mmCIF file of C-alpha atoms in Angstrom:
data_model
loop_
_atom_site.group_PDB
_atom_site.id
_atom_site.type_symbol
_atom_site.label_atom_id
_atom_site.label_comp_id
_atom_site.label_asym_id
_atom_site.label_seq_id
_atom_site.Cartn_x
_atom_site.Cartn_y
_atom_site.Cartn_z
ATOM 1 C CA UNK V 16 -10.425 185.188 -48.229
ATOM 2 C CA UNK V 17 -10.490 187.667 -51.274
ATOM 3 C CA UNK V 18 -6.926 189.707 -49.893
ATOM 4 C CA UNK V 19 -4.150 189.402 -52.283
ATOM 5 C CA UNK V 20 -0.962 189.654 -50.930
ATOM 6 C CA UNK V 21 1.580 192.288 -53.202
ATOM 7 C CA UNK V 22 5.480 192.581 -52.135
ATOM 8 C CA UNK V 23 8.568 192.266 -53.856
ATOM 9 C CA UNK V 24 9.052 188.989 -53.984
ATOM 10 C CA UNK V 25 5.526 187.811 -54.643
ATOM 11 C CA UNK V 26 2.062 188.836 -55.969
ATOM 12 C CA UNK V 27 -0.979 186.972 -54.949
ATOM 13 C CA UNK V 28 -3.205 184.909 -52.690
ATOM 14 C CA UNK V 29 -1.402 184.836 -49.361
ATOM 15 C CA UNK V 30 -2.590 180.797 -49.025
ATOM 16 C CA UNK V 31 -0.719 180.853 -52.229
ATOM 17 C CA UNK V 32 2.521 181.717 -51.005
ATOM 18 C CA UNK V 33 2.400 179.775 -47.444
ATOM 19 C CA UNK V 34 2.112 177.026 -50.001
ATOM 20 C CA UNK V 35 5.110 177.841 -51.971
ATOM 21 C CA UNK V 36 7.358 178.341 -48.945
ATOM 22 C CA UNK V 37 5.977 174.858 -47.100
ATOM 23 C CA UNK V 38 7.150 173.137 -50.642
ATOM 24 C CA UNK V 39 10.187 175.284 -50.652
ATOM 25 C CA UNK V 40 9.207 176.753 -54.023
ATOM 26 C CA UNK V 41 10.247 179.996 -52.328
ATOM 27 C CA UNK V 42 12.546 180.622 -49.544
ATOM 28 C CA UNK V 43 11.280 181.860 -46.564
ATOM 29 C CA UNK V 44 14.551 184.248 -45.627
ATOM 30 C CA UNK V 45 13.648 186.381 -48.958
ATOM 31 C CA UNK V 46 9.889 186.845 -47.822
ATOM 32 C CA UNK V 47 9.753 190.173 -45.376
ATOM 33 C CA UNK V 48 6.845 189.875 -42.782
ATOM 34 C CA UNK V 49 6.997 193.176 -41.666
ATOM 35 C CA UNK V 50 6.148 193.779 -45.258
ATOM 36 C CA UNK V 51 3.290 191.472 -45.315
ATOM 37 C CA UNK V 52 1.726 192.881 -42.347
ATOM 38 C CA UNK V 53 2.671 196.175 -43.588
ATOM 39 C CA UNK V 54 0.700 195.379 -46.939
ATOM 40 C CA UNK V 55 -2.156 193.764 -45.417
ATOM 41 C CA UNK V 56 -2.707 196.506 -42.960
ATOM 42 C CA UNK V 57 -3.114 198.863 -46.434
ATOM 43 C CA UNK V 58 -5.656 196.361 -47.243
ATOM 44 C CA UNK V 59 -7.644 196.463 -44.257
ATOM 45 C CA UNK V 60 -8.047 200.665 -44.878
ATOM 46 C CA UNK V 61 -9.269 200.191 -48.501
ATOM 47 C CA UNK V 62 -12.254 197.919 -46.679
ATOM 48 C CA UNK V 63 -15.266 201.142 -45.828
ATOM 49 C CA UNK V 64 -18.641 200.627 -44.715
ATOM 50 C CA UNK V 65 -19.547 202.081 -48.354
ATOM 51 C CA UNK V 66 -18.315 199.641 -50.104
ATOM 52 C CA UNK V 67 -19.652 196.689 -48.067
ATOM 53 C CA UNK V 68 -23.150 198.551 -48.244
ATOM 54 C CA UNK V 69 -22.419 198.613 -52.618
ATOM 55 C CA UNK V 70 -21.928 195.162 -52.371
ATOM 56 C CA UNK V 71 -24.808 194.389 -50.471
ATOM 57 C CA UNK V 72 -26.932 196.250 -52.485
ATOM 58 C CA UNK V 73 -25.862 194.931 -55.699
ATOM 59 C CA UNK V 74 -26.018 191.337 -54.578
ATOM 60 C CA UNK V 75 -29.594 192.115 -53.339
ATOM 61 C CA UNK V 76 -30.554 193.679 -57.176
ATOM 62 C CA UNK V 77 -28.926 189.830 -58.671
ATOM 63 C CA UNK V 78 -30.756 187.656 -56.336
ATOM 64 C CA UNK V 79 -34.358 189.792 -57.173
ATOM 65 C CA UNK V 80 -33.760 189.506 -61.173
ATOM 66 C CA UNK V 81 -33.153 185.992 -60.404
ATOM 67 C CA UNK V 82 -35.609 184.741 -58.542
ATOM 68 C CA UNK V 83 -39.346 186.079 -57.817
ATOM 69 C CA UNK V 84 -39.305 184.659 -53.872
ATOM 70 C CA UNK V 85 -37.718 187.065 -51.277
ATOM 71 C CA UNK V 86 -34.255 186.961 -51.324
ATOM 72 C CA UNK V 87 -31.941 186.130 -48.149
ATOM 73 C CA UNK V 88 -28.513 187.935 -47.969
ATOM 74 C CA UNK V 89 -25.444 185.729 -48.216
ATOM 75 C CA UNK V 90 -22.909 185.884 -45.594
ATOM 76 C CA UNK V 91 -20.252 187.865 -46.951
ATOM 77 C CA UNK V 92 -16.455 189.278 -45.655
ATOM 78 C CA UNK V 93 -17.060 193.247 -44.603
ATOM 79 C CA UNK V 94 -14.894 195.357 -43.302
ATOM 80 C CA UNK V 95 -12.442 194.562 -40.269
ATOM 81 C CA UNK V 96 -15.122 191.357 -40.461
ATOM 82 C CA UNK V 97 -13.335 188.247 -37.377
ATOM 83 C CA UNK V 98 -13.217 185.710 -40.411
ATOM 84 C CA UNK V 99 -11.127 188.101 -42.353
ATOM 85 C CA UNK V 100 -8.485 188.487 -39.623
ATOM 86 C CA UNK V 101 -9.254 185.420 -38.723
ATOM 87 C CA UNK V 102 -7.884 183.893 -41.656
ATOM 88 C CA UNK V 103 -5.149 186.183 -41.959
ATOM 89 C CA UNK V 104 -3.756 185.346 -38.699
ATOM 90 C CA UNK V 105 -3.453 181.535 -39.058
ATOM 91 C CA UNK V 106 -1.346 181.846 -42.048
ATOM 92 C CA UNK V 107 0.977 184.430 -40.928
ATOM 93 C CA UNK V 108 1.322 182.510 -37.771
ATOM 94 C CA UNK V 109 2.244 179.735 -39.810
ATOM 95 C CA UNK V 110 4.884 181.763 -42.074
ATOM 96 C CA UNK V 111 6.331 182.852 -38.428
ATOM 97 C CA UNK V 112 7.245 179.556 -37.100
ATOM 98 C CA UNK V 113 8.645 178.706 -40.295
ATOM 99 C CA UNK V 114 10.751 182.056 -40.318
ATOM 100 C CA UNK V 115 11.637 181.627 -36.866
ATOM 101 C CA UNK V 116 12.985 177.912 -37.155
ATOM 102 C CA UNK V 117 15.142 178.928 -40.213
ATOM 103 C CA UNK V 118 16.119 182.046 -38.131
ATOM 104 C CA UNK V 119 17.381 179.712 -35.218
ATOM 105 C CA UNK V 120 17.440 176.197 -36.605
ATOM 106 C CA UNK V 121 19.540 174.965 -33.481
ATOM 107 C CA UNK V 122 16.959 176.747 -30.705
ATOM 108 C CA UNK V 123 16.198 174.154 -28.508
ATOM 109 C CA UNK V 124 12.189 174.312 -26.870
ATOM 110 C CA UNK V 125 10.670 173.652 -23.934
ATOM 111 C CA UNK V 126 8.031 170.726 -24.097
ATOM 112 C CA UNK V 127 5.159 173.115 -23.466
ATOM 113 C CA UNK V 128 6.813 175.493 -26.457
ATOM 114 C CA UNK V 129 6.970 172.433 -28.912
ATOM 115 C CA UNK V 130 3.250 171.341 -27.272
ATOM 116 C CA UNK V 131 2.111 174.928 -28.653
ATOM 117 C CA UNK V 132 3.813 174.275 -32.075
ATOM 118 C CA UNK V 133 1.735 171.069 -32.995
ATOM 119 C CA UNK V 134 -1.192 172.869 -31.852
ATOM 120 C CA UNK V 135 -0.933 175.881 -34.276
ATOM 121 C CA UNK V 136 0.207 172.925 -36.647
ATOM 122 C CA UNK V 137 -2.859 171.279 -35.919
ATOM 123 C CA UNK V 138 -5.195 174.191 -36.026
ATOM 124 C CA UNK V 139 -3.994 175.322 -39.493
ATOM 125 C CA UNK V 140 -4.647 171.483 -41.138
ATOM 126 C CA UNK V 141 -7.685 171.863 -39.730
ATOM 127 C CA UNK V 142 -8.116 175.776 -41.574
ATOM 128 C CA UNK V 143 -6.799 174.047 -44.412
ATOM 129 C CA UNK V 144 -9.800 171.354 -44.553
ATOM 130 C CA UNK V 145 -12.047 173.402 -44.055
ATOM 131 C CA UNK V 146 -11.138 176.012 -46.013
ATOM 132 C CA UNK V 147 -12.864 174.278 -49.497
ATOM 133 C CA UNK V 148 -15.926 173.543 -47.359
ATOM 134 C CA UNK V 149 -16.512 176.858 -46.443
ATOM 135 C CA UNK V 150 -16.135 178.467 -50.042
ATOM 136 C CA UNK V 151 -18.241 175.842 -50.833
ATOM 137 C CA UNK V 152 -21.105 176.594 -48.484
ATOM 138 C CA UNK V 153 -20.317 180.117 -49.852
ATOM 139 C CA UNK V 154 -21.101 179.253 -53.082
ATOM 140 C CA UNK V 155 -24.216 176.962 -52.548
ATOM 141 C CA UNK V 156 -25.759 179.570 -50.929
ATOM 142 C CA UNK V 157 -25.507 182.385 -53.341
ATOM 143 C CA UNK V 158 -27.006 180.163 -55.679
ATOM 144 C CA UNK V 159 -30.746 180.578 -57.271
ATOM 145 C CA UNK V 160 -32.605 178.717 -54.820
ATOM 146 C CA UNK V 161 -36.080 176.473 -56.309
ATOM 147 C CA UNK V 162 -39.401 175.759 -55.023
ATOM 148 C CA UNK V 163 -42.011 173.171 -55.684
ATOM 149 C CA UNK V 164 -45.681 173.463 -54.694
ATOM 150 C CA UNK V 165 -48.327 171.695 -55.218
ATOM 151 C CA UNK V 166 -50.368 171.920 -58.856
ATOM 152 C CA UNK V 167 -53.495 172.602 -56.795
ATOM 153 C CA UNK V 168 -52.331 175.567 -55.163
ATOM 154 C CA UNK V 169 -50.354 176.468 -58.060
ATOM 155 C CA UNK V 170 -51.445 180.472 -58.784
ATOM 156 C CA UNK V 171 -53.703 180.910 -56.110
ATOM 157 C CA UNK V 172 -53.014 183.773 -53.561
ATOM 158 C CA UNK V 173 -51.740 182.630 -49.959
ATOM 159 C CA UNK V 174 -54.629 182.020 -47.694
ATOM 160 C CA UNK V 175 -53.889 181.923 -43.584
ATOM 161 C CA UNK V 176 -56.299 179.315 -42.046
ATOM 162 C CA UNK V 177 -56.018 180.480 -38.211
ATOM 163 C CA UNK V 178 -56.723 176.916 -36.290
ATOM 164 C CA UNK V 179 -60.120 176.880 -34.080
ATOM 165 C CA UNK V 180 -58.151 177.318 -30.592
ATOM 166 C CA UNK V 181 -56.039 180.596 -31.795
ATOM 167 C CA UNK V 182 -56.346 183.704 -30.245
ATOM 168 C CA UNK V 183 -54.473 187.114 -29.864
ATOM 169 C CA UNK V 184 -52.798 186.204 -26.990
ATOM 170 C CA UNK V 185 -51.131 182.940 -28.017
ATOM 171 C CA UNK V 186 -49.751 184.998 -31.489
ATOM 172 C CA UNK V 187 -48.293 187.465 -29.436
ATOM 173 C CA UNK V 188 -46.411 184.861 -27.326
ATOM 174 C CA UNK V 189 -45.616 183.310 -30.982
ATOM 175 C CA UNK V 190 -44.140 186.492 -32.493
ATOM 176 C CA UNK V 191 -42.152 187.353 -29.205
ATOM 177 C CA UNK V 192 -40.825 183.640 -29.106
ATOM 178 C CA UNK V 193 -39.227 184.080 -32.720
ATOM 179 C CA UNK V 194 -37.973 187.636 -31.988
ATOM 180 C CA UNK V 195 -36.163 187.011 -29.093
ATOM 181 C CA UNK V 196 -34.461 183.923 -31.225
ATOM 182 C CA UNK V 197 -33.215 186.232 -33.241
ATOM 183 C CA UNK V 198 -31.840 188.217 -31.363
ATOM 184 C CA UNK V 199 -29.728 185.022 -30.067
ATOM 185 C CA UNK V 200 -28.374 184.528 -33.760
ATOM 186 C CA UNK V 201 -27.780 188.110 -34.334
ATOM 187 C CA UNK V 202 -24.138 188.980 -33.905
ATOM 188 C CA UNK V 203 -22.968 190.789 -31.561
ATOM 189 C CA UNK V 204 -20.991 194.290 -33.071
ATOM 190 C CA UNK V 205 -17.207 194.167 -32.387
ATOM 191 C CA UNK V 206 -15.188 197.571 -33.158
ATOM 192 C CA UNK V 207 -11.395 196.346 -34.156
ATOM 193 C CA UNK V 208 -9.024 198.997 -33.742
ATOM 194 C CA UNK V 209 -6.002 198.503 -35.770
ATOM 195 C CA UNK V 210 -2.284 200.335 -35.212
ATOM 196 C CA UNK V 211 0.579 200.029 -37.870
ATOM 197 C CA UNK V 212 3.973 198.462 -35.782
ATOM 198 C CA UNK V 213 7.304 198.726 -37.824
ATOM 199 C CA UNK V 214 9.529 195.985 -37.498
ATOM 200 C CA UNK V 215 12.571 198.597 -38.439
ATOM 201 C CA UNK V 216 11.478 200.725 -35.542
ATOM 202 C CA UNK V 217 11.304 198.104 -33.129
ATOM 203 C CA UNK V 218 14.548 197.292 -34.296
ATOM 204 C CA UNK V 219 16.710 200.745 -33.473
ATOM 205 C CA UNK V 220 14.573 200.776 -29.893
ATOM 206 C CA UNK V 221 16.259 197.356 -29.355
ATOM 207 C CA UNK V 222 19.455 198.662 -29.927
ATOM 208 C CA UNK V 223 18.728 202.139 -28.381
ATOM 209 C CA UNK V 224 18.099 200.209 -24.961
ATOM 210 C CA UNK V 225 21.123 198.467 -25.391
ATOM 211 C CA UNK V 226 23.236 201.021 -25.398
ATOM 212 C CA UNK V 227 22.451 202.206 -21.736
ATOM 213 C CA UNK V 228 23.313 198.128 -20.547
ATOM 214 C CA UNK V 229 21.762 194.732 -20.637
ATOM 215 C CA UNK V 230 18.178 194.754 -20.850
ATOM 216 C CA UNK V 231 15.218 192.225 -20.420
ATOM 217 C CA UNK V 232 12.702 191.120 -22.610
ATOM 218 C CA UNK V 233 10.169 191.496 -19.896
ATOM 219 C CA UNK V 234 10.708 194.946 -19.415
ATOM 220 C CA UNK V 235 10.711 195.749 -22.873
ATOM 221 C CA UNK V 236 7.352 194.056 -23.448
ATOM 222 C CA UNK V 237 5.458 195.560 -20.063
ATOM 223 C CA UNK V 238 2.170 196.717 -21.050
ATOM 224 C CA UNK V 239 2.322 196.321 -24.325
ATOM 225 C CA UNK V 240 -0.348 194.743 -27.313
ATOM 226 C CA UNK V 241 0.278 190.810 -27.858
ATOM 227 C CA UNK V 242 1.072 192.387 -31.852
ATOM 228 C CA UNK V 243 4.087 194.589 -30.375
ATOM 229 C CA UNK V 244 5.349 191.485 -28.107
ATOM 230 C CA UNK V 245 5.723 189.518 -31.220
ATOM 231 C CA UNK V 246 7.094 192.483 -33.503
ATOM 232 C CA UNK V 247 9.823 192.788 -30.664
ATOM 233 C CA UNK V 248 10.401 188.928 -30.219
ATOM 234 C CA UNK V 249 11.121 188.877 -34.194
ATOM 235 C CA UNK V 250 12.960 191.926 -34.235
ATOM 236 C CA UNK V 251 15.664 190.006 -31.809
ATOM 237 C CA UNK V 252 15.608 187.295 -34.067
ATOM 238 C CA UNK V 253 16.875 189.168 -36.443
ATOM 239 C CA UNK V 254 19.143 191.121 -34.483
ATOM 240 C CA UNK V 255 20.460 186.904 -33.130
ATOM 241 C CA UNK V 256 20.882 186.449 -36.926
ATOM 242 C CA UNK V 257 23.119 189.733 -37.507
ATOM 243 C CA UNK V 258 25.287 189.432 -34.670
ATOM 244 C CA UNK V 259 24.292 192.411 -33.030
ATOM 245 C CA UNK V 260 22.995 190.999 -29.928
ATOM 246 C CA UNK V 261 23.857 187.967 -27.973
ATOM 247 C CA UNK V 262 20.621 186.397 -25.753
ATOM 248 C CA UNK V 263 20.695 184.642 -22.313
ATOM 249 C CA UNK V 264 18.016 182.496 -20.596
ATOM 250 C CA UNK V 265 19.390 181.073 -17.615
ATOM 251 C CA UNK V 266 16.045 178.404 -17.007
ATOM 252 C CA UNK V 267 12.628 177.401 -19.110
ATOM 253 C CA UNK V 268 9.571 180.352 -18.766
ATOM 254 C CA UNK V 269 12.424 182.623 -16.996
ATOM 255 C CA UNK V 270 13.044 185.738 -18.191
ATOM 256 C CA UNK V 271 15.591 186.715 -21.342
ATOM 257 C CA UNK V 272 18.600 188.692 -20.593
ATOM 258 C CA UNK V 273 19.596 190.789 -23.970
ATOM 259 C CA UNK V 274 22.623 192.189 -23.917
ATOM 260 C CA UNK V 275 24.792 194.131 -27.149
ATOM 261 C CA UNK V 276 27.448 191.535 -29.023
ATOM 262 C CA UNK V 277 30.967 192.743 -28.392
ATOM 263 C CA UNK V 278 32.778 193.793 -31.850
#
């Protein structure tokens, strides 16, 4: 993952900085994640189809001046490309349960809720191993590649020897055989569309609502994307943090009562 994460309080690889807050080099109530998202968002519009297509072409110019065989094309991040948000994703899930458990460090969790904690904990040791595999694949495989053939052969044009029992008919079923396997291992395109979700505005809408009488998270998350559920589930975190609000949940998976904290 080539993003670089730049906010106030840090400048860098964003696997960098989950890795300072999990050793508590930094703390995690100075890092803002609607910043974060906010930054990485930018990041995601800088990505055009020209400049994957540049770096495609240039790659393809290296690996001709290197080697005199036809070249194969690496696999490489483009624009709005699964891996990329992919990767994203996992680590700012991560930096959300650790903001949320310093937000509420007393929040007590049903055992499906904890269930789904160890599995995101899971799922990111696993990113994390395979992580160095990956760039290392990435590597290997831009490398100059070598090949050996035998000194007899050695300068002679390539000569197809058709065996005695092949005719037109069985090349055609050949050549369709290895098209349609291809298309198999092509992927398939995905369009990604992307929308910007402040944290600030979800914020005032909380306490907009409010002000007409108690309100419930289910009605303020009907219909919308899984990104504005969680943008409105952190904005009452903070909200719980600041005193403004006061939450009720009178059973496990039932709905939450919100409701404005008396002055």
């Amino acid at each position: 993952m080539n993003y670089e994460l730049r906010t106030q309080q840090f400048t860098g690889p964003i696997e960098k900085l989950l890795e300072l807050i999990e050793e508590k080099k930094l703390p995690i109530s100075d890092l803002s994640l609607a910043e974060v998202t906010a930054d990485f968002l930018h990041y995601l519009k800088t990505l055009t189809n020209t400049d994957f297509t540049q770096t495609n072409t240039d790659n393809a110019r290296t690996n001709t001046k290197k080697s005199q065989h036809k070249s194969v094309s690496s696999p490489c991040e483009s624009a709005y490309s699964p891996r990329l948000l992919a990767d994203f994703v996992v680590i700012a899930s991560r930096l959300l349960l650790i903001k949320s458990k310093s937000l509420l460090p007393n929040f007590e969790l049903t055992e499906d809720e904890e269930e789904g904690i160890k599995d995101l904990e899971r799922r990111i040791r696993l990113y994390k191993e395979f992580k160095p595999a990956i760039d290392l694949f990435k590597k290997t495989w831009e490398q100059k590649g070598y090949s050996v053939s035998r000194p007899l052969f050695h300068g002679r044009p390539p000569v197809f020897y058709p065996s005695k029992n092949l005719d037109i008919k069985i090349l055609h079923q050949a050549i369709n055989s290895v098209f349609e396997a291809i298309k198999e291992l092509s992927p398939e395109t995905q369009t990604i569309e992307l929308s910007e979700i402040s944290l600030e505005e979800k914020i005032k809408e909380v306490i907009k609502r409010l002000e007409v009488g108690i309100q419930h998270f289910g009605k303020l998350t009907k219909e919308k994307s899984r990104l504005e559920v969680i943008v409105f589930f952190l904005a009452l975190l903070h909200l719980l943090r600041d005193q403004v609000i006061k939450v009720e949940q009178k059973q496990g998976f039932s709905d939450i009562m919100i409701e404005k904290h008396e002055s």
